[in-house]
Short mmCIF file of C-alpha atoms in Angstrom, two decimals:
data_model
loop_
_atom_site.label_atom_id
_atom_site.label_comp_id
_atom_site.label_asym_id
_atom_site.label_seq_id
_atom_site.Cartn_x
_atom_site.Cartn_y
_atom_site.Cartn_z
CA MET A 1 76.16 -33.63 16.23
CA GLU A 2 74.58 -34.35 12.86
CA LYS A 3 71.09 -35.82 12.90
CA ARG A 4 70.62 -39.06 11.00
CA GLU A 5 67.88 -39.26 8.45
CA GLY A 6 64.37 -39.05 9.86
CA GLU A 7 65.41 -37.58 13.22
CA GLY A 8 63.44 -34.51 14.24
CA GLU A 9 61.01 -34.96 11.37
CA GLY A 10 58.02 -35.43 13.63
CA GLU A 11 58.13 -31.94 15.11
CA GLU A 12 55.00 -30.04 14.20
CA GLU A 13 55.99 -26.47 15.13
CA GLN A 14 57.38 -25.94 11.64
CA VAL A 15 57.62 -28.08 8.54
CA VAL A 16 60.52 -27.48 6.14
CA ASN A 17 61.12 -29.87 3.27
CA PRO A 18 61.56 -29.50 -0.50
CA TRP A 19 57.80 -29.16 -1.07
CA THR A 20 56.42 -27.57 2.11
CA VAL A 21 57.67 -24.64 4.16
CA SER A 22 55.32 -23.63 6.97
CA ALA A 23 55.45 -22.49 10.59
CA LYS A 24 52.87 -23.12 13.28
CA GLY A 25 50.04 -20.61 13.16
CA GLY A 26 51.33 -19.12 9.91
CA GLY A 27 54.27 -17.49 11.68
CA LYS A 28 57.91 -16.99 10.70
CA ILE A 29 60.41 -19.81 10.33
CA ASP A 30 62.62 -20.10 13.42
CA TYR A 31 66.05 -20.71 11.91
CA ASP A 32 67.71 -21.46 15.25
CA LYS A 33 65.21 -24.24 15.85
CA LEU A 34 65.67 -25.42 12.27
CA ILE A 35 69.44 -25.72 12.76
CA ASP A 36 68.82 -27.79 15.87
CA GLN A 37 66.13 -29.86 14.14
CA PHE A 38 68.28 -30.60 11.09
CA GLY A 39 71.57 -30.92 12.95
CA CYS A 40 73.57 -28.51 10.79
CA GLN A 41 75.85 -25.70 12.05
CA ARG A 42 75.49 -21.93 11.94
CA ILE A 43 78.02 -19.96 9.88
CA ASP A 44 79.84 -17.63 12.29
CA GLN A 45 82.06 -14.63 11.62
CA SER A 46 85.24 -16.68 11.98
CA LEU A 47 84.14 -18.86 9.06
CA VAL A 48 83.32 -15.80 6.93
CA ASP A 49 86.74 -14.34 7.81
CA ARG A 50 88.44 -17.61 6.86
CA ILE A 51 86.76 -17.61 3.42
CA HIS A 52 87.89 -13.99 3.00
CA ARG A 53 91.48 -14.95 3.84
CA LEU A 54 91.55 -18.03 1.58
CA THR A 55 90.03 -16.31 -1.46
CA SER A 56 91.51 -12.81 -1.04
CA ARG A 57 88.06 -11.53 -2.04
CA THR A 58 85.47 -9.59 -0.08
CA PRO A 59 82.89 -12.18 1.00
CA HIS A 60 79.65 -12.06 -0.96
CA VAL A 61 76.89 -9.87 0.47
CA PHE A 62 74.82 -13.02 1.08
CA LEU A 63 77.63 -14.35 3.27
CA ARG A 64 78.37 -11.06 5.03
CA ARG A 65 74.73 -10.58 6.00
CA GLY A 66 73.82 -14.12 6.95
CA VAL A 67 71.59 -14.99 4.00
CA PHE A 68 73.69 -18.15 3.70
CA PHE A 69 73.63 -18.93 7.40
CA ALA A 70 74.12 -22.67 7.93
CA HIS A 71 76.47 -25.38 6.74
CA ARG A 72 77.54 -28.99 6.93
CA ASP A 73 81.29 -29.69 6.83
CA LEU A 74 82.21 -26.37 5.21
CA ASN A 75 85.36 -26.28 7.35
CA GLU A 76 86.38 -29.64 5.86
CA ILE A 77 86.09 -28.18 2.35
CA LEU A 78 88.24 -25.22 3.38
CA ASP A 79 90.76 -27.53 5.04
CA ALA A 80 91.00 -29.54 1.82
CA HIS A 81 91.37 -26.34 -0.22
CA GLU A 82 94.24 -25.23 2.01
CA ARG A 83 95.93 -28.60 1.45
CA GLY A 84 95.69 -28.05 -2.30
CA GLU A 85 92.93 -30.61 -2.79
CA LYS A 86 90.22 -29.88 -5.35
CA PHE A 87 86.46 -29.70 -4.99
CA TYR A 88 83.50 -28.99 -7.23
CA LEU A 89 80.19 -27.19 -6.75
CA TYR A 90 76.74 -28.68 -7.30
CA THR A 91 73.46 -26.78 -7.28
CA GLY A 92 70.20 -27.01 -9.17
CA ARG A 93 66.80 -25.73 -10.17
CA GLY A 94 63.38 -27.34 -10.50
CA PRO A 95 62.03 -25.81 -13.75
CA SER A 96 58.33 -25.36 -13.03
CA SER A 97 57.72 -21.85 -14.37
CA GLU A 98 58.56 -19.70 -17.38
CA ALA A 99 59.99 -16.80 -15.40
CA LEU A 100 62.17 -16.77 -12.30
CA HIS A 101 61.62 -14.41 -9.40
CA LEU A 102 64.42 -12.79 -7.41
CA GLY A 103 64.36 -15.55 -4.80
CA HIS A 104 65.18 -18.09 -7.51
CA LEU A 105 68.29 -16.11 -8.49
CA ILE A 106 69.84 -16.08 -5.00
CA PRO A 107 71.52 -19.53 -5.07
CA PHE A 108 72.89 -18.88 -8.55
CA MET A 109 74.25 -15.43 -7.71
CA PHE A 110 76.01 -16.95 -4.70
CA THR A 111 77.24 -20.01 -6.58
CA LYS A 112 78.77 -17.75 -9.25
CA TYR A 113 80.71 -15.99 -6.49
CA LEU A 114 81.95 -19.32 -5.11
CA GLN A 115 82.96 -20.53 -8.56
CA GLU A 116 84.98 -17.36 -9.21
CA ALA A 117 86.45 -17.10 -5.71
CA PHE A 118 87.69 -20.71 -5.56
CA ARG A 119 88.16 -21.27 -9.33
CA VAL A 120 86.34 -24.60 -9.34
CA PRO A 121 84.02 -26.51 -11.68
CA LEU A 122 80.25 -26.52 -11.25
CA VAL A 123 77.44 -28.90 -12.16
CA ILE A 124 73.87 -27.56 -12.30
CA GLN A 125 71.03 -30.06 -12.26
CA LEU A 126 67.68 -29.16 -13.88
CA THR A 127 65.18 -31.53 -12.30
CA ASP A 128 62.66 -31.51 -15.14
CA ASP A 129 61.64 -35.05 -14.17
CA GLU A 130 60.81 -33.96 -10.62
CA LYS A 131 58.60 -31.08 -11.78
CA CYS A 132 56.83 -33.36 -14.25
CA MET A 133 55.97 -35.67 -11.34
CA TRP A 134 55.02 -33.00 -8.77
CA LYS A 135 53.31 -30.45 -11.02
CA ASP A 136 50.65 -30.73 -13.69
CA LEU A 137 53.26 -30.68 -16.47
CA THR A 138 53.88 -32.98 -19.42
CA VAL A 139 57.33 -34.41 -20.08
CA GLU A 140 57.67 -32.12 -23.11
CA GLU A 141 56.64 -28.98 -21.21
CA SER A 142 59.04 -29.80 -18.37
CA GLN A 143 61.87 -30.17 -20.88
CA ARG A 144 60.98 -26.86 -22.55
CA LEU A 145 60.93 -25.04 -19.20
CA ALA A 146 64.32 -26.56 -18.33
CA ARG A 147 65.90 -24.92 -21.37
CA GLU A 148 64.15 -21.62 -20.69
CA ASN A 149 65.34 -21.64 -17.08
CA ALA A 150 68.84 -22.57 -18.26
CA LYS A 151 68.93 -19.24 -20.13
CA ASP A 152 68.23 -17.34 -16.89
CA ILE A 153 70.91 -19.35 -15.10
CA ILE A 154 73.48 -18.72 -17.83
CA ALA A 155 72.57 -15.01 -17.70
CA CYS A 156 73.93 -14.94 -14.12
CA GLY A 157 77.39 -15.03 -15.71
CA PHE A 158 78.73 -18.56 -15.27
CA ASP A 159 81.94 -19.59 -16.99
CA VAL A 160 81.17 -22.12 -19.75
CA THR A 161 84.68 -23.58 -19.44
CA ARG A 162 83.97 -24.55 -15.82
CA THR A 163 80.20 -25.24 -15.88
CA PHE A 164 78.08 -28.23 -16.94
CA ILE A 165 74.29 -27.78 -16.94
CA PHE A 166 72.22 -30.92 -17.40
CA SER A 167 68.55 -31.88 -17.43
CA ASP A 168 67.62 -35.19 -15.84
CA PHE A 169 65.53 -36.29 -18.82
CA ASP A 170 68.57 -35.89 -21.08
CA TYR A 171 71.45 -37.01 -18.86
CA VAL A 172 70.32 -39.74 -16.47
CA GLY A 173 71.86 -43.09 -17.41
CA GLY A 174 75.23 -44.84 -17.33
CA ALA A 175 77.38 -44.08 -14.29
CA PHE A 176 74.79 -41.61 -12.98
CA TYR A 177 72.07 -44.28 -12.96
CA LYS A 178 74.38 -46.84 -11.36
CA ASN A 179 74.89 -44.45 -8.45
CA MET A 180 71.13 -43.91 -8.21
CA VAL A 181 70.63 -47.64 -7.79
CA LYS A 182 73.35 -47.83 -5.13
CA VAL A 183 71.67 -45.03 -3.16
CA GLY A 184 68.19 -46.48 -3.63
CA LYS A 185 69.25 -49.83 -2.17
CA CYS A 186 70.41 -48.11 1.04
CA VAL A 187 67.20 -46.21 1.85
CA THR A 188 64.16 -48.14 3.06
CA TYR A 189 60.63 -47.00 2.32
CA ASN A 190 60.10 -46.22 6.01
CA LYS A 191 63.20 -44.02 6.06
CA ALA A 192 62.04 -42.19 2.93
CA VAL A 193 58.68 -41.53 4.60
CA GLY A 194 60.46 -40.24 7.71
CA ILE A 195 62.72 -37.91 5.72
CA PHE A 196 60.32 -36.61 3.08
CA GLY A 197 56.85 -37.18 4.51
CA PHE A 198 55.56 -39.34 1.66
CA THR A 199 52.06 -40.77 2.13
CA GLY A 200 50.09 -43.64 0.66
CA GLU A 201 48.55 -41.17 -1.79
CA ASP A 202 51.91 -40.33 -3.41
CA HIS A 203 52.70 -42.16 -6.63
CA ILE A 204 55.83 -44.28 -6.82
CA GLY A 205 57.53 -41.77 -9.13
CA LYS A 206 57.84 -39.34 -6.22
CA ILE A 207 59.20 -42.00 -3.88
CA SER A 208 61.82 -43.02 -6.43
CA PHE A 209 63.06 -39.47 -7.08
CA PRO A 210 65.39 -38.63 -4.11
CA PRO A 211 68.36 -40.67 -5.44
CA VAL A 212 68.24 -38.55 -8.63
CA GLN A 213 69.00 -35.40 -6.63
CA ALA A 214 71.46 -37.20 -4.38
CA VAL A 215 73.97 -38.58 -6.86
CA PRO A 216 75.32 -35.36 -8.44
CA SER A 217 77.07 -35.15 -5.05
CA PHE A 218 79.36 -37.97 -6.23
CA PRO A 219 82.03 -37.16 -8.85
CA SER A 220 81.73 -40.63 -10.42
CA SER A 221 78.28 -39.58 -11.69
CA PHE A 222 80.13 -37.38 -14.21
CA PRO A 223 82.84 -39.57 -15.79
CA HIS A 224 83.28 -37.09 -18.67
CA LEU A 225 84.28 -34.45 -16.11
CA PHE A 226 85.86 -36.26 -13.19
CA GLY A 227 86.90 -39.64 -14.52
CA GLY A 228 89.28 -41.28 -12.03
CA GLN A 229 88.74 -38.55 -9.40
CA ASP A 230 86.20 -40.39 -7.25
CA ASN A 231 87.48 -38.79 -4.02
CA LEU A 232 86.86 -35.23 -5.21
CA HIS A 233 85.07 -33.13 -2.59
CA CYS A 234 81.63 -31.64 -3.36
CA LEU A 235 80.11 -28.42 -1.95
CA ILE A 236 76.39 -27.78 -2.43
CA PRO A 237 75.00 -24.22 -2.15
CA CYS A 238 71.21 -24.45 -1.69
CA ALA A 239 68.23 -23.20 0.28
CA ILE A 240 67.75 -25.01 3.57
CA ASP A 241 64.52 -26.67 2.39
CA GLN A 242 66.72 -28.95 0.26
CA ASP A 243 68.55 -30.24 3.35
CA PRO A 244 66.47 -33.47 3.65
CA TYR A 245 67.84 -34.71 0.30
CA PHE A 246 71.39 -34.25 1.45
CA ARG A 247 70.93 -35.59 4.98
CA MET A 248 69.89 -38.77 3.21
CA THR A 249 72.85 -38.49 0.82
CA ARG A 250 75.36 -37.91 3.62
CA ASP A 251 74.03 -40.91 5.52
CA VAL A 252 74.35 -43.18 2.48
CA ALA A 253 77.65 -41.88 1.01
CA PRO A 254 80.14 -43.72 3.28
CA ARG A 255 78.14 -46.94 2.93
CA ILE A 256 78.73 -46.97 -0.83
CA GLY A 257 82.33 -45.76 -0.71
CA TYR A 258 81.90 -42.03 -1.33
CA GLN A 259 82.67 -38.87 0.59
CA LYS A 260 79.86 -36.96 2.23
CA PRO A 261 79.01 -33.77 0.33
CA ALA A 262 79.35 -30.49 2.23
CA LEU A 263 76.55 -27.93 2.21
CA ILE A 264 76.20 -24.16 2.55
CA GLU A 265 72.56 -23.26 3.08
CA SER A 266 70.45 -20.11 2.76
CA SER A 267 67.37 -18.79 4.49
CA PHE A 268 64.21 -18.10 2.50
CA PHE A 269 63.62 -14.95 0.48
CA PRO A 270 60.47 -13.29 1.87
CA ALA A 271 57.32 -12.57 -0.14
CA MET A 272 56.35 -8.96 -0.83
CA GLN A 273 53.52 -9.18 1.69
CA GLY A 274 55.84 -10.23 4.52
CA GLU A 275 57.77 -13.19 5.89
CA THR A 276 54.63 -15.04 6.91
CA ALA A 277 53.21 -14.80 3.37
CA LYS A 278 54.17 -17.06 0.47
CA MET A 279 55.51 -16.24 -2.95
CA SER A 280 53.09 -17.85 -5.37
CA ALA A 281 52.95 -18.04 -9.15
CA SER A 282 49.18 -17.58 -8.82
CA ASP A 283 49.79 -14.15 -7.22
CA PRO A 284 52.21 -12.16 -9.41
CA ASN A 285 52.25 -9.38 -6.80
CA SER A 286 53.86 -11.66 -4.22
CA ALA A 287 57.29 -11.40 -5.88
CA ILE A 288 59.48 -9.40 -8.25
CA TYR A 289 60.10 -11.41 -11.43
CA VAL A 290 63.08 -11.05 -13.75
CA THR A 291 60.57 -10.32 -16.54
CA ASP A 292 58.95 -7.38 -14.69
CA SER A 293 59.19 -3.96 -16.33
CA ALA A 294 60.45 -0.90 -14.46
CA LYS A 295 56.84 0.27 -14.14
CA GLU A 296 55.73 -3.10 -12.71
CA ILE A 297 58.58 -3.12 -10.19
CA LYS A 298 57.72 0.40 -9.04
CA ASN A 299 54.03 -0.44 -8.73
CA LYS A 300 54.62 -3.70 -6.83
CA ILE A 301 56.99 -2.14 -4.31
CA ASN A 302 54.86 0.96 -3.71
CA ARG A 303 51.58 -0.95 -3.42
CA TYR A 304 52.46 -4.39 -2.04
CA ALA A 305 55.80 -4.34 -0.19
CA PHE A 306 54.87 -4.73 3.48
CA SER A 307 56.08 -1.78 5.52
CA GLY A 308 57.29 -1.71 9.10
CA GLY A 309 56.73 2.05 9.20
CA GLN A 310 54.15 3.60 11.49
CA ASP A 311 50.59 4.66 10.63
CA SER A 312 51.36 8.39 10.57
CA ILE A 313 54.43 10.53 9.97
CA GLU A 314 54.22 11.87 13.53
CA LYS A 315 54.15 8.39 15.04
CA HIS A 316 56.89 7.23 12.66
CA ARG A 317 59.14 10.11 13.69
CA GLU A 318 58.55 9.17 17.31
CA LEU A 319 58.84 5.36 17.16
CA GLY A 320 60.74 4.62 13.94
CA ALA A 321 60.23 1.64 11.63
CA ASN A 322 60.06 -1.97 12.75
CA LEU A 323 62.90 -3.36 10.66
CA GLU A 324 62.10 -6.93 11.71
CA VAL A 325 59.01 -6.94 9.49
CA ASP A 326 59.83 -4.24 6.93
CA ILE A 327 60.11 -5.86 3.48
CA PRO A 328 61.75 -2.91 1.64
CA PHE A 329 64.58 -2.95 4.18
CA LYS A 330 64.86 -6.74 4.05
CA TYR A 331 65.09 -6.67 0.24
CA LEU A 332 67.79 -4.00 0.44
CA SER A 333 69.71 -6.23 2.86
CA PHE A 334 69.80 -8.84 0.06
CA PHE A 335 70.58 -6.62 -2.92
CA LEU A 336 72.19 -3.35 -1.77
CA ASP A 337 75.89 -4.16 -1.85
CA ASP A 338 77.05 -1.02 0.02
CA ASP A 339 77.39 -2.02 3.69
CA ALA A 340 77.82 1.57 4.89
CA LYS A 341 74.71 2.71 3.03
CA LEU A 342 72.65 -0.16 4.44
CA GLU A 343 73.83 0.61 7.98
CA GLU A 344 72.90 4.27 7.49
CA ILE A 345 69.39 3.23 6.39
CA ARG A 346 69.15 0.86 9.38
CA LYS A 347 69.90 3.70 11.80
CA GLU A 348 67.91 6.47 10.12
CA TYR A 349 64.84 4.42 9.20
CA GLY A 350 64.85 2.57 12.51
CA ALA A 351 64.99 5.91 14.37
CA GLY A 352 62.18 7.44 12.28
CA ARG A 353 64.36 10.05 10.59
CA MET A 354 63.86 8.30 7.23
CA LEU A 355 60.39 7.57 5.86
CA THR A 356 59.05 4.41 4.21
CA GLY A 357 58.61 6.22 0.89
CA GLU A 358 62.32 7.08 0.80
CA VAL A 359 63.34 3.48 1.48
CA LYS A 360 60.95 2.20 -1.18
CA GLN A 361 62.36 4.66 -3.73
CA LEU A 362 65.88 3.38 -3.12
CA LEU A 363 64.69 -0.23 -3.39
CA ILE A 364 62.92 0.55 -6.67
CA GLN A 365 66.18 1.93 -8.05
CA VAL A 366 68.26 -1.05 -6.86
CA LEU A 367 65.85 -3.73 -8.15
CA THR A 368 65.12 -1.98 -11.44
CA GLU A 369 68.86 -1.89 -12.20
CA LEU A 370 69.31 -5.53 -11.15
CA VAL A 371 66.39 -6.80 -13.24
CA GLU A 372 67.40 -4.71 -16.26
CA ARG A 373 70.98 -6.08 -16.10
CA HIS A 374 69.58 -9.59 -15.96
CA ARG A 375 67.17 -8.94 -18.82
CA ARG A 376 69.98 -7.69 -21.06
CA ALA A 377 72.18 -10.66 -20.15
CA ARG A 378 69.37 -13.15 -20.80
CA ALA A 379 68.54 -11.57 -24.16
CA ALA A 380 72.12 -12.28 -25.20
CA VAL A 381 71.83 -16.02 -24.37
CA THR A 382 71.28 -17.98 -27.59
CA ASP A 383 70.15 -21.58 -28.09
CA GLU A 384 73.70 -22.34 -29.18
CA MET A 385 75.01 -21.07 -25.83
CA VAL A 386 72.53 -23.30 -23.99
CA ASP A 387 73.72 -26.24 -26.11
CA ALA A 388 77.33 -25.43 -25.21
CA PHE A 389 76.65 -25.41 -21.46
CA MET A 390 74.62 -28.64 -21.70
CA ALA A 391 77.00 -30.53 -24.00
CA VAL A 392 78.51 -33.66 -22.43
CA ARG A 393 82.17 -32.72 -22.79
CA PRO A 394 85.30 -32.24 -20.68
CA LEU A 395 85.72 -28.80 -19.09
CA PRO A 396 89.09 -27.52 -20.35
CA ASN A 397 89.45 -24.76 -17.75
CA MET A 398 88.11 -26.80 -14.84
CA PHE A 399 90.61 -25.99 -12.09
CA ASN A 400 92.57 -23.15 -13.70
#
């Protein structure tokens, strides 16, 4: 049963919201407990198989390996698709830094797969207003970072005939703002505190923000795209720390005459130093960035990627690697597409027949190729291309 807004928020064992992700004692996030706390559902193999059948495409590696592991009403989206009804995708990015790390790319890589597999339109929200309010950024700097981040998003390969990218500073108004007001009237201050953990020290800009992220879930917020299609379904791929926004949205939607958006949610991408560490812009060695050179990638993985291997070769041969904590193996499980190769590494490395250095060398190769592909694609993105994606216009190839 789905939790209503605010339920389960008082649990202190772990805190997961859009601004804080922490587990008690600095431990790992317990995703089973999080599913129970949030009231979403786990994605099982039957759901993956159903997506495979409906799209006639091999499910994305993030789906096959449980990176996207939880959902809300995904079956309803698939039911609608089978009936010939249309839906659109909505995802976003808070532009707070110049360069994206690999964790930032995950929702966009997966959303691109969904867009291609289901042949549906996509809206991408750049919350430059949010980052201006939460970070020490000026309005102008937030807007500049939004355009820079848009280039990295476009470089993931989205179809301009099916994709609308917008920044809040540029787009909010009209029908979008009307929906914000409708949502805002339905959520009391006490409920907002229960959902998001606001305190008396937070300025009112923060408290007023959640409706901004809620209303792209409603097709009427985009009359230039979906005019007259107010019952269009919406599917939101996102990390699970964004769930509080959409629990609120799903609670409000029927009260203002809209359908509840469906969600497909991912786990968190671990820091180089391990799952209990945090990726931080203040520590460039905590993550691989899409601007890193081949030399930097090699150095970071060899020096900083936490290993589950044993202290000596003899002990490693005897006991094998602890794959539960080994970051090189975890990163390969995200980015090595070959299932058979990954399973071979799991067996050989876990049994001690493969050494940490060998696994790191393979990871260096995989990530260097990925980052170089992204760098080439981003270099080809011009300001005119950004303007084209962000232009308020109909999408001619929307459902074709």
